[in-house]
mmCIF file of C-alpha atoms in Angstrom:
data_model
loop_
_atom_site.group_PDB
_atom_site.id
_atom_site.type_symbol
_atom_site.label_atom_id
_atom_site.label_comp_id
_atom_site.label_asym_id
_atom_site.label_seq_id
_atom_site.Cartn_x
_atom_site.Cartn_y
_atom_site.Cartn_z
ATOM 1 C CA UNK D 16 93.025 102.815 100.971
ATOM 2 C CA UNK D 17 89.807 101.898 98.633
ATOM 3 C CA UNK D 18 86.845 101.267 101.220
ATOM 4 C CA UNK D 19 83.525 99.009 100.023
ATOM 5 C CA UNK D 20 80.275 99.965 100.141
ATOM 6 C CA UNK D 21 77.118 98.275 100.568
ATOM 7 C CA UNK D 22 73.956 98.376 98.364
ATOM 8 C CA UNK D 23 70.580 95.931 98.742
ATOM 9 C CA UNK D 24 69.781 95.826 95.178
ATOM 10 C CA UNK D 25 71.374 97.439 91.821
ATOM 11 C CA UNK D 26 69.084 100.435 92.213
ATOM 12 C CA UNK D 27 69.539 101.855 95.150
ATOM 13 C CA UNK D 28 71.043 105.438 95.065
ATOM 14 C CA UNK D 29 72.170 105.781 98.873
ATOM 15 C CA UNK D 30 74.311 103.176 100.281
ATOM 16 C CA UNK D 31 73.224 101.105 103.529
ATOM 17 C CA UNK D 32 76.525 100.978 104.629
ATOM 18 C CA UNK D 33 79.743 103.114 103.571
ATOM 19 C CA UNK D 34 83.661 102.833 104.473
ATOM 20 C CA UNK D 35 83.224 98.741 104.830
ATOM 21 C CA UNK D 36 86.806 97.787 106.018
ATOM 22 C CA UNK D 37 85.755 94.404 107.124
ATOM 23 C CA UNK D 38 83.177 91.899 106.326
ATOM 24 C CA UNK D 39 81.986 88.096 107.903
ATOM 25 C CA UNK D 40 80.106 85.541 106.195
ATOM 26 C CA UNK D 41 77.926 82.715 107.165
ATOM 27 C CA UNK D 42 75.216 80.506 106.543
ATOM 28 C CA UNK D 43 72.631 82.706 106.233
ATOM 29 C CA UNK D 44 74.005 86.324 107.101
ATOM 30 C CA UNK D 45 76.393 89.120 106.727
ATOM 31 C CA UNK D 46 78.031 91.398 109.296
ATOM 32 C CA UNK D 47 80.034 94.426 108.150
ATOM 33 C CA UNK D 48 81.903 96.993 110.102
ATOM 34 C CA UNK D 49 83.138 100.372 109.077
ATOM 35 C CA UNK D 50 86.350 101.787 109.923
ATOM 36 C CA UNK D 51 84.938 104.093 112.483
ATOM 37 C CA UNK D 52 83.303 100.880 114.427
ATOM 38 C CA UNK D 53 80.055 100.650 113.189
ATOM 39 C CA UNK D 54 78.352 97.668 112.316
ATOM 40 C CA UNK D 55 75.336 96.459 110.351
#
């Protein structure tokens, strides 16, 4: 299994967000959730 992980710009080092196994898009935001249930 290859999980995501989310970054705010190119040059960030640490991740905001790691083990992404689902993501939902609107309008005008994001909402990801991790495989342990956390979401962001």
């Amino acid at each position: 299994m290859c999980l995501a992980k989310a970054y705010t710009n190119r040059e960030m080092v640490e991740p905001i967000l790691e083990n992404i196994s689902h993501m939902d898009l609107d309008d005008k935001s994001v909402r990801m959730e991790t495989m342990f249930g956390e979401e962001k």
